[in-house]
XYZ file of C-alpha atoms in Angstrom:
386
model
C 17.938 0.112 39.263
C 17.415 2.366 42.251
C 19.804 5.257 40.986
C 17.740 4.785 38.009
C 14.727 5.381 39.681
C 16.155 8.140 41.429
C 17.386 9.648 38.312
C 14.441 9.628 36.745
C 12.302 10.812 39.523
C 14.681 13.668 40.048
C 14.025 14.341 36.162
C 10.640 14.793 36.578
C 10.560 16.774 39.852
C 13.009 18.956 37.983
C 10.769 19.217 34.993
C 7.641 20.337 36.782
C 9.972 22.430 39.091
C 11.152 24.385 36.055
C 8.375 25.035 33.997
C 7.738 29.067 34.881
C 4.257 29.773 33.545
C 0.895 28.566 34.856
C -1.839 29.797 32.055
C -5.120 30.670 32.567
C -8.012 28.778 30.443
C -11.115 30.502 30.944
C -12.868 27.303 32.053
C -12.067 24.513 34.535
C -10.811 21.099 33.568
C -13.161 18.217 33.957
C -12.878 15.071 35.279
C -15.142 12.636 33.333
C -16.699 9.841 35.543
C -18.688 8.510 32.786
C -18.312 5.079 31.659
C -16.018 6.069 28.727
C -15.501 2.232 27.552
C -12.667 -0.579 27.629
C -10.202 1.382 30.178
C -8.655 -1.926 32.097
C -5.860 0.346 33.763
C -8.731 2.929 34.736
C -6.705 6.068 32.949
C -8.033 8.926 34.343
C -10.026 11.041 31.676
C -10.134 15.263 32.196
C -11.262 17.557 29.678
C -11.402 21.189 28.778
C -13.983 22.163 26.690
C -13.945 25.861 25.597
C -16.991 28.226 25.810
C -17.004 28.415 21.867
C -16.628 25.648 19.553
C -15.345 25.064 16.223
C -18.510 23.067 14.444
C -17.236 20.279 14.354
C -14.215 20.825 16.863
C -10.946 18.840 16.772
C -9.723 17.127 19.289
C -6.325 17.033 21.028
C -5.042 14.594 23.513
C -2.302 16.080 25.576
C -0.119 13.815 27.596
C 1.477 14.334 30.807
C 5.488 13.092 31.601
C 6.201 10.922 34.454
C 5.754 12.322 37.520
C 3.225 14.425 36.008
C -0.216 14.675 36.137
C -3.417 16.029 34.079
C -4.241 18.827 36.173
C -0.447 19.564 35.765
C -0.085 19.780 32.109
C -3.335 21.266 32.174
C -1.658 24.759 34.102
C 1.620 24.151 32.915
C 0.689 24.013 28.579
C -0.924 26.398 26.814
C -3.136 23.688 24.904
C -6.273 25.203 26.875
C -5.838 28.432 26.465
C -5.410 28.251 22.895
C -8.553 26.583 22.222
C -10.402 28.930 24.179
C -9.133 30.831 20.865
C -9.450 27.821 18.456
C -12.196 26.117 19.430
C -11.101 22.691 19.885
C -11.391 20.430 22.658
C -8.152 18.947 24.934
C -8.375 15.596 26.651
C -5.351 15.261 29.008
C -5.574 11.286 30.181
C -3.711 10.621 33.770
C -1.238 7.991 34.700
C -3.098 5.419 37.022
C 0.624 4.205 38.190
C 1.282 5.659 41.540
C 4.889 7.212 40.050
C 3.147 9.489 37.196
C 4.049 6.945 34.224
C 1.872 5.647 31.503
C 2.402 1.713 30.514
C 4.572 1.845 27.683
C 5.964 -1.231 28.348
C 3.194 -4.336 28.114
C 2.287 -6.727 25.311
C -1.200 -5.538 26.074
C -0.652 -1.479 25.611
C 1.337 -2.364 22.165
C -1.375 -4.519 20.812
C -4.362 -2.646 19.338
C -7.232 -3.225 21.611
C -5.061 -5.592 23.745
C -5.545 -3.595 27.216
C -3.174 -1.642 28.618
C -3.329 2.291 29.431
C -3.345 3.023 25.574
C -6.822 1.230 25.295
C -8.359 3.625 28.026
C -6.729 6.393 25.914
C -8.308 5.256 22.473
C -12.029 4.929 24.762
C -11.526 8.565 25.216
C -11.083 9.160 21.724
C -14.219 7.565 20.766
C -16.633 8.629 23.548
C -15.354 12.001 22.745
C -15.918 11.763 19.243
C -19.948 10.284 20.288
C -20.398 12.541 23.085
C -19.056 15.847 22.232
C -19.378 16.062 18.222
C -15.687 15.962 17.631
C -14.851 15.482 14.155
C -13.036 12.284 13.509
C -10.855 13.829 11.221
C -9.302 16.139 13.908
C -7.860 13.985 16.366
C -4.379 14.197 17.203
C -1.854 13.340 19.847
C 0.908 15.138 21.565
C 2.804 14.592 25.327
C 6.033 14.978 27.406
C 8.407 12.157 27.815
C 6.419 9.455 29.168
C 3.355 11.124 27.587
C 5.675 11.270 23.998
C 6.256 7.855 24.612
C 2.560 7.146 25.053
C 2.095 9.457 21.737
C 4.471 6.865 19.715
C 2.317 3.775 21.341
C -0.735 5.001 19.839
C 0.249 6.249 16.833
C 1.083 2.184 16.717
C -1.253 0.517 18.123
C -4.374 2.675 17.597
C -3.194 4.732 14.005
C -7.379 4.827 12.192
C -7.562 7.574 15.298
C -5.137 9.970 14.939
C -4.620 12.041 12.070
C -0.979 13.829 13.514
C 1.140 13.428 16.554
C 3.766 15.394 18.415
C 6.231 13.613 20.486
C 9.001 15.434 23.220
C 11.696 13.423 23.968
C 9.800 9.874 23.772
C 11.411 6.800 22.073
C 10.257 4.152 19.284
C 7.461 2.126 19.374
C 8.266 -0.870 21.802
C 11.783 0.443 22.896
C 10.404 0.230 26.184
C 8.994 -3.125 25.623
C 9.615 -5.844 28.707
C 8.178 -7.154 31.695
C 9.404 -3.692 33.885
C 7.979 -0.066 33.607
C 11.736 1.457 33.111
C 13.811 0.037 30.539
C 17.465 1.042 30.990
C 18.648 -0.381 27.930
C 16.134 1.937 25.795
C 16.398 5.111 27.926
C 20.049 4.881 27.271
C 19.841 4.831 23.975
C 21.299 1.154 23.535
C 18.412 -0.505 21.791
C 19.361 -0.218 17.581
C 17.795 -1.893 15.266
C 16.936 -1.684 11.422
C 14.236 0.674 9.735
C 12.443 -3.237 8.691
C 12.406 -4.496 12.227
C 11.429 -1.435 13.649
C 8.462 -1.171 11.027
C 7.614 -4.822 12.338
C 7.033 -3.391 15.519
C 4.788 -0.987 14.680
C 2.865 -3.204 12.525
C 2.302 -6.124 14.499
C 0.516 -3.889 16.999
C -2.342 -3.928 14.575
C -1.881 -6.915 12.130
C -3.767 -6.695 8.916
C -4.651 -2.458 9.238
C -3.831 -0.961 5.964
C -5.448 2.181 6.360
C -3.517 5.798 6.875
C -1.561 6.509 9.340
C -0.985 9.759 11.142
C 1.592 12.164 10.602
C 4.936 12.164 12.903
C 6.875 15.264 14.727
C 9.696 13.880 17.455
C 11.786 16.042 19.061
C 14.714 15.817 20.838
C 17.065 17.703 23.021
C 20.802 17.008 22.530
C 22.260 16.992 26.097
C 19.352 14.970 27.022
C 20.787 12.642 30.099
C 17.383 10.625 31.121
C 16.392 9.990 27.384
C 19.683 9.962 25.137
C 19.713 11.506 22.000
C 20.046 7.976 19.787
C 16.571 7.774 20.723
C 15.877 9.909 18.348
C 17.730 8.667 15.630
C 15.617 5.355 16.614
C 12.402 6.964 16.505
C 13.579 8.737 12.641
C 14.748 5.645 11.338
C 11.323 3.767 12.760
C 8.761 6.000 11.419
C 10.777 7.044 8.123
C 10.421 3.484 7.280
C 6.467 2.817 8.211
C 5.953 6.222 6.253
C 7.327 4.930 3.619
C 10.183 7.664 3.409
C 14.170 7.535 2.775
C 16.817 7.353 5.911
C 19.150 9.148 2.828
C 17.246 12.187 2.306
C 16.049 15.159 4.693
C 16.127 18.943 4.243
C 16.820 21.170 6.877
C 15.751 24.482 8.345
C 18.048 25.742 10.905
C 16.694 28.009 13.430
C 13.314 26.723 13.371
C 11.128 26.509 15.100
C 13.170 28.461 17.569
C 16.784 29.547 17.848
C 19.361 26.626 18.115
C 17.166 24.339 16.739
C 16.819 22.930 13.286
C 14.134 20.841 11.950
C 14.422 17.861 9.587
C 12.176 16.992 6.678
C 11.589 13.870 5.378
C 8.269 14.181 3.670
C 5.013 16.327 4.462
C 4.475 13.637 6.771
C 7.469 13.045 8.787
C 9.684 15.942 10.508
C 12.500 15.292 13.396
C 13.282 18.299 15.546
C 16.315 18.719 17.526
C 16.868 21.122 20.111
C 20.688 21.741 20.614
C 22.239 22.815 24.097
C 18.147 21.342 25.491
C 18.219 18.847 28.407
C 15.252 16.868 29.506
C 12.404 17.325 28.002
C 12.249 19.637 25.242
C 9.515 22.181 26.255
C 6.594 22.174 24.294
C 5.936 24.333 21.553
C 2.103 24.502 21.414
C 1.520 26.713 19.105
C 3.968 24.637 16.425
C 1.432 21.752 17.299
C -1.390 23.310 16.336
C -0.037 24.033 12.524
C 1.413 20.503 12.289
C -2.168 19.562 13.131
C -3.569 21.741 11.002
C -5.780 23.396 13.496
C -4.166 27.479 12.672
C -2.014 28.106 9.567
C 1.501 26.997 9.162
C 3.804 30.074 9.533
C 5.976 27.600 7.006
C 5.003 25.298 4.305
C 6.391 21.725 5.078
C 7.181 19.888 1.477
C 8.394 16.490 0.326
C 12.498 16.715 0.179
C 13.126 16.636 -3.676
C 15.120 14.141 -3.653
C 13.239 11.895 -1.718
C 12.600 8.805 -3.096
C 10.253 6.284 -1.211
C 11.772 2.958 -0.332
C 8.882 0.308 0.709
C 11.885 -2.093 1.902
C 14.749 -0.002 3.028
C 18.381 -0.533 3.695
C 19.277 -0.701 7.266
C 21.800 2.741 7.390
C 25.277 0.625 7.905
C 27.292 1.808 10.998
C 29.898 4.323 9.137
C 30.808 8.419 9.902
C 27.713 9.482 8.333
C 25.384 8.521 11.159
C 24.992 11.148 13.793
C 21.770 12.200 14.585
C 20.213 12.766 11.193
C 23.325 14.314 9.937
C 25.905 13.686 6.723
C 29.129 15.513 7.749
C 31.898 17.010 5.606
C 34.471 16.398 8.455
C 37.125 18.897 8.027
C 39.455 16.467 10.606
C 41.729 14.445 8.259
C 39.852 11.365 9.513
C 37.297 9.956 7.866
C 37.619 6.408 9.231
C 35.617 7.262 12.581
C 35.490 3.373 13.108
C 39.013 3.056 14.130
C 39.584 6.359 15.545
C 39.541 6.878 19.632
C 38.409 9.997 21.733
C 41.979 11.036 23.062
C 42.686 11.846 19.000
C 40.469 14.705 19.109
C 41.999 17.181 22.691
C 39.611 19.069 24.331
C 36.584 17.432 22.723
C 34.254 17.712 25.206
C 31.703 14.668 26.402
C 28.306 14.322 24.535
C 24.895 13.975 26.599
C 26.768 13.750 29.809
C 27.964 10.361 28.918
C 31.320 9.157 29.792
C 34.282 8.773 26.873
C 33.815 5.121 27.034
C 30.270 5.363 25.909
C 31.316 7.513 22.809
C 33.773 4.535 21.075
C 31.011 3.573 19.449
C 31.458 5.245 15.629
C 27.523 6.738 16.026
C 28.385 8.633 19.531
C 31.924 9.693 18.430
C 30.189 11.420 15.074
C 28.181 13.190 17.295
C 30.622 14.467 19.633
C 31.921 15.607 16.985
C 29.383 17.979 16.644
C 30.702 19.623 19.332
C 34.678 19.613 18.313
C 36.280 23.054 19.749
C 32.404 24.464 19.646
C 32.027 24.123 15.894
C 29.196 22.990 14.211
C 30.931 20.560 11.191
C 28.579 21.037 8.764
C 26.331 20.738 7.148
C 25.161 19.618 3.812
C 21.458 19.322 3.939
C 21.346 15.590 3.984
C 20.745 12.656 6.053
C 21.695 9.214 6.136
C 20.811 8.483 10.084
């Protein structure tokens, strides 16, 4: 537990330590001392309001990462400096924990008004919708791994908010679920379950709420070591099914939204970004955000996969080559059998995420080493089946 700790305070130093650019806003951020509402955690509320407004202006909540803070991602995005274009208005909550963390963990933050720091996020929401004219239609959700995390929380626990959310490197709704704030067993990507179960998650957080729910974006970086990648095949397979998509079909655009990484389609509402040869976390990609949100226009038109066909009770993916990531592979090794075969049968294939050979006999890690095999990308139909 303390190496973990370690690790994943090193992570974050590392992440603010390595972010180059500080930007500008042409206003200061503001702390609101107002009584906002229910906030039992006392999540600390700033806000940057730009000189002009959209009438009405949207609202976007920006999350910090652990170790973070809101005057951090405040400098350190470029969510305020874009609305000064815009016109919309950026709430950036803070972690009360002393370590930079939101609670992503308690019964309380993944229960719709149950407590927790995602109730003194959803106060914000509303007292910024009464106090500041925000259109109710224009509220979305974005953060950095702990903040992503906190993005998936309320996007389950408080979905009649948000109309769109953006996750980096975060994990399903209640992965992190337990009695302690880090949760090994998730952050390792060793918590798998079924599309159904996952989907029970999500909608036990709000029994009995049957109206929309907002739109999904994770993304993921491939030689991620603090969150691991299956994360993110979690996090597809969770939201695919509450969306009411298919695991079995996703289009892809390579090279987008930036070189090396391709984006996966599962309907207008669902997309899954991975980032290959990124670490921990993915940076952010602000202006991306803003067109999934709808705030500036889409530079491409996101459409329903044609073959998609939606499944309200879907079949859990079963535990064969095909499952790497959101991947279908034509494996051009004569082995198709991935279940029985071992690391040493593929020389000079080189570890994936940083995690050791022993961690890759599993048939899911193994396909995605594969990836990797001699440097070659093995393929690549257009499908998806993870």
């Amino acid at each position: 537990m303390i190496h973990r700790l370690l690790l994943n305070s090193l992570s974050a130093i590392l992440f603010i330590a390595t972010i180059p650019s500080i930007y500008a806003a042409a206003n200061p951020l503001v702390q609101v001392k107002a009584n906002i509402g229910p906030n039992p955690t006392r999540v600390g509320m700033y806000t940057y309001t730009p000189s002009k407004l959209a009438n009405p202006p949207p609202l976007v909540v920006a999350i910090h990462g652990c170790g973070g803070s809101a005057k951090g991602y405040f400098t350190k995005t470029r969510y305020a400096t874009l609305a000064d274009t815009y016109g919309f208005i950026v709430v950036y909550p803070n972690a009360p924990a002393a370590g930079g963390c939101f609670d992503v963990h308690t019964n309380a933050t993944l229960t719709h008004n149950g407590g927790g720091d995602s109730q003194g996020i959803a106060s914000m929401i509303t007292y910024s919708i009464a106090t500041y004219n925000v259109s109710a239609n224009n509220v979305y959700v974005t953060g950095t791994d702990s903040g992503a995390m906190m993005a998936n929380v309320l996007a389950g626990s408080y979905p009649e908010l948000f109309q769109a959310a953006s996750a980096y490197s975060g994990v399903a709704f209640g992965c992190f679920a337990g009695p302690a704030a880090w949760n090994t067993s998730c952050a390792d990507g060793d918590v798998e379950m079924s599309g159904a179960d996952w989907a029970a998650l999500v909608y036990g957080a709000y029994p009995g709420y049957t109206g929309s729910r907002p739109k999904m974006a994770v993304w993921q970086g491939d030689y991620d070591e603090t969150i691991y990648s299956n994360n993110w095949d979690q996090e597809i397979i969770q939201w695919v099914t509450v969306l009411n998509y298919s695991l079995s079909c996703a289009t892809s655009t390579l090279n987008y939204p930036l070189v090396n990484y391709t984006m996966w389609t599962y309907g207008v509402d669902f997309i899954a970004i991975s980032a290959d040869g990124v670490g921990h976390p993915v940076p952010v990609d602000e202006t991306f955000d803003l067109a999934w949100f709808g705030i500036i226009t889409p530079t491409t038109t996101i459409t329903d996969p044609t073959c998609t066909t939606p499944t309200p009770t879907p079949t859990p993916p079963a535990a064969h080559y095909g499952q790497c990531g959101g991947y279908v592979y034509d494996v051009f090794i004569p082995i198709l059998a991935l279940t029985t075969a071992s690391i040493a049968d593929f020389p000079g294939l080189p570890t994936y995420n940083g995690k050791s050979q022993t961690r890759m006999d599993r048939p899911n890690n193994l396909c995605c080493a594969l990836r990797l095999y001699r440097g070659k990308q093995l393929l690549l139909t257009g499908s998806s089946d993870a």
